[in-house]
Tab-separated table of C-alpha atoms in Angstrom:
chain	number	residue	atom	x	y	z
A	1	MET	CA	-8.162	-7.326	-9.395
A	2	SER	CA	-8.493	-3.639	-10.255
A	3	ILE	CA	-7.939	-1.022	-7.573
A	4	SER	CA	-11.548	0.160	-7.895
A	5	ALA	CA	-12.745	-3.416	-7.333
A	6	ARG	CA	-10.408	-3.787	-4.354
A	7	LEU	CA	-11.744	-0.563	-2.824
A	8	ALA	CA	-15.297	-1.859	-3.258
A	9	GLU	CA	-14.325	-5.191	-1.688
A	10	LEU	CA	-12.879	-3.318	1.312
A	11	GLY	CA	-15.950	-1.073	1.536
A	12	ILE	CA	-13.832	2.036	0.981
A	13	GLU	CA	-15.317	4.965	-0.889
A	14	LEU	CA	-12.758	7.593	-1.811
A	15	PRO	CA	-13.624	11.097	-0.620
A	16	ALA	CA	-13.953	14.132	-2.821
A	17	VAL	CA	-10.597	15.812	-3.392
A	18	ALA	CA	-10.006	18.419	-0.704
A	19	ALA	CA	-9.644	21.948	-2.001
A	20	PRO	CA	-6.141	23.360	-1.467
A	21	VAL	CA	-5.826	25.659	1.542
A	22	ALA	CA	-2.993	27.674	-0.081
A	23	SER	CA	-1.262	28.129	-3.451
A	24	TYR	CA	-0.663	24.577	-4.731
A	25	VAL	CA	-2.386	21.703	-6.507
A	26	PRO	CA	-3.442	18.452	-4.790
A	27	ALA	CA	-1.313	16.211	-7.041
A	28	VAL	CA	1.194	16.435	-9.893
A	29	VAL	CA	2.080	13.787	-12.458
A	30	HIS	CA	5.729	13.444	-13.510
A	31	GLY	CA	6.662	10.540	-15.751
A	32	ASP	CA	5.264	7.374	-14.206
A	33	LEU	CA	4.848	8.919	-10.752
A	34	VAL	CA	2.117	10.942	-9.058
A	35	TYR	CA	3.233	13.176	-6.201
A	36	THR	CA	0.548	14.348	-3.828
A	37	SER	CA	0.693	17.486	-1.785
A	38	GLY	CA	0.476	16.991	1.953
A	39	GLN	CA	-3.042	15.840	2.758
A	40	LEU	CA	-4.809	16.695	5.993
A	41	PRO	CA	-7.466	14.389	7.459
A	42	PHE	CA	-10.378	16.355	6.042
A	43	SER	CA	-13.657	14.489	6.237
A	44	GLU	CA	-16.657	16.146	4.609
A	45	GLY	CA	-14.734	19.418	4.425
A	46	ALA	CA	-13.694	19.606	8.083
A	47	LEU	CA	-10.875	18.409	10.295
A	48	PRO	CA	-12.040	15.804	12.826
A	49	ALA	CA	-9.708	17.239	15.481
A	50	THR	CA	-7.014	19.817	16.033
A	51	GLY	CA	-4.071	19.954	18.383
A	52	LYS	CA	-1.065	17.883	19.347
A	53	VAL	CA	-0.715	14.148	19.699
A	54	GLY	CA	0.208	13.487	23.304
A	55	ALA	CA	-1.679	16.545	24.551
A	56	GLY	CA	-5.339	16.479	23.650
A	57	VAL	CA	-5.174	14.146	20.656
A	58	ASP	CA	-4.968	10.411	21.332
A	59	ALA	CA	-2.395	8.418	19.334
A	60	ASP	CA	-5.025	5.885	18.208
A	61	ASP	CA	-7.237	8.684	16.939
A	62	ALA	CA	-4.256	10.222	15.144
A	63	LYS	CA	-3.569	6.848	13.495
A	64	ALA	CA	-7.142	6.886	12.150
A	65	TYR	CA	-6.579	10.450	10.900
A	66	ALA	CA	-3.423	9.284	9.066
A	67	ARG	CA	-5.557	6.645	7.355
A	68	THR	CA	-7.947	9.385	6.225
A	69	CYS	CA	-4.987	11.424	4.951
A	70	ALA	CA	-3.832	8.468	2.830
A	71	LEU	CA	-7.301	8.017	1.337
A	72	ASN	CA	-7.403	11.752	0.593
A	73	ALA	CA	-4.014	11.384	-1.132
A	74	LEU	CA	-5.285	8.455	-3.202
A	75	ALA	CA	-8.333	10.496	-4.211
A	76	ALA	CA	-6.098	13.418	-5.257
A	77	ALA	CA	-3.816	11.135	-7.268
A	78	ALA	CA	-6.753	9.388	-8.946
A	79	ASP	CA	-8.249	12.757	-9.872
A	80	ALA	CA	-4.946	13.886	-11.394
A	81	VAL	CA	-4.562	10.792	-13.594
A	82	GLY	CA	-8.146	10.155	-14.634
A	83	GLY	CA	-9.094	7.330	-12.309
A	84	VAL	CA	-7.901	5.125	-9.489
A	85	ASP	CA	-7.280	2.162	-11.790
A	86	ARG	CA	-4.399	4.067	-13.400
A	87	ILE	CA	-2.495	3.812	-10.102
A	88	ALA	CA	-0.381	0.672	-9.746
A	89	GLY	CA	1.261	1.095	-6.362
A	90	VAL	CA	2.962	3.219	-3.733
A	91	LEU	CA	6.594	4.341	-3.800
A	92	ARG	CA	6.886	6.528	-0.697
A	93	VAL	CA	4.857	7.919	2.196
A	94	GLY	CA	5.838	10.985	4.207
A	95	GLY	CA	3.984	11.408	7.478
A	96	PHE	CA	4.052	14.415	9.770
A	97	VAL	CA	2.665	14.245	13.285
A	98	ALA	CA	2.106	17.416	15.304
A	99	SER	CA	3.122	16.212	18.732
A	100	VAL	CA	4.471	17.253	22.080
A	101	PRO	CA	8.263	16.857	22.488
A	102	GLU	CA	7.990	13.807	24.726
A	103	PHE	CA	5.770	11.882	22.286
A	104	THR	CA	7.842	9.355	20.318
A	105	GLY	CA	5.125	7.261	18.695
A	106	GLN	CA	5.102	8.970	15.300
A	107	PRO	CA	5.782	5.691	13.426
A	108	GLY	CA	2.711	4.090	14.997
A	109	VAL	CA	0.558	7.049	13.999
A	110	VAL	CA	1.763	7.017	10.391
A	111	ASN	CA	1.070	3.275	10.283
A	112	GLY	CA	-2.559	4.324	9.765
A	113	ALA	CA	-1.583	5.531	6.286
A	114	SER	CA	0.784	2.668	5.510
A	115	GLU	CA	-1.650	-0.028	6.580
A	116	VAL	CA	-4.584	1.184	4.484
A	117	LEU	CA	-2.356	1.542	1.421
A	118	GLY	CA	-1.151	-2.017	2.005
A	119	GLU	CA	-4.740	-3.238	2.258
A	120	ILE	CA	-5.603	-1.554	-1.019
A	121	PHE	CA	-2.498	-2.310	-3.108
A	122	GLY	CA	-1.175	-5.529	-1.527
A	123	ASP	CA	2.521	-6.039	-2.264
A	124	ALA	CA	2.471	-3.012	-4.585
A	125	GLY	CA	1.583	-0.956	-1.510
A	126	ARG	CA	4.934	-1.651	0.190
A	127	HIS	CA	6.809	1.637	0.326
A	128	ALA	CA	9.654	3.685	1.731
A	129	ARG	CA	8.523	6.046	4.473
A	130	ALA	CA	9.310	8.862	6.863
A	131	ALA	CA	7.380	9.539	10.090
A	132	VAL	CA	8.357	12.906	11.512
A	133	GLY	CA	7.282	14.736	14.646
A	134	VAL	CA	6.689	18.456	14.156
A	135	PRO	CA	5.558	21.263	16.476
A	136	VAL	CA	2.567	22.392	14.374
A	137	LEU	CA	0.842	21.633	11.067
A	138	PRO	CA	-1.464	23.714	8.853
A	139	LEU	CA	-4.824	24.550	10.450
A	140	ASP	CA	-3.512	22.927	13.666
A	141	SER	CA	-4.102	19.480	12.147
A	142	PRO	CA	-2.609	16.638	14.190
A	143	VAL	CA	-1.446	14.729	11.076
A	144	GLU	CA	-0.431	15.363	7.466
A	145	VAL	CA	0.521	12.716	4.895
A	146	GLU	CA	2.028	12.965	1.418
A	147	VAL	CA	2.258	9.982	-0.943
A	148	THR	CA	4.151	9.215	-4.128
A	149	PHE	CA	2.193	6.746	-6.261
A	150	ILE	CA	3.364	4.666	-9.230
A	151	LEU	CA	1.288	4.752	-12.412
A	152	ALA	CA	0.156	1.594	-14.186
């Protein structure tokens, strides 16, 4: 099944590629890989929340934001390569969670990204990953995700 057909089956419509908020491009192709820049959970041009997980941002909400970040990354990669069906799988996910020092649930938050990529790509969505707690992210976003995709 093609990735576009799988997205349709899941009822997932990829968002428009978010405009960069600084001096970079959303995704770069190198060989058979597509590296995305860190993606924030923009939805219709706005962040759904700001602040820290563990102080004002619920971990379950942050997990949903990580899912949005992953879909934004897939949209950026698809745009860079001329379509989502050119993407064969996921190599690595890097997740950053703006959180208070006592919050230790970063892996659970970043699961939002990993799980949706697994739903979309199946076994080809299995990936290496980092889930890192940080004091602050751009625009005070609670989550940022970067993905390295494999080309078909």
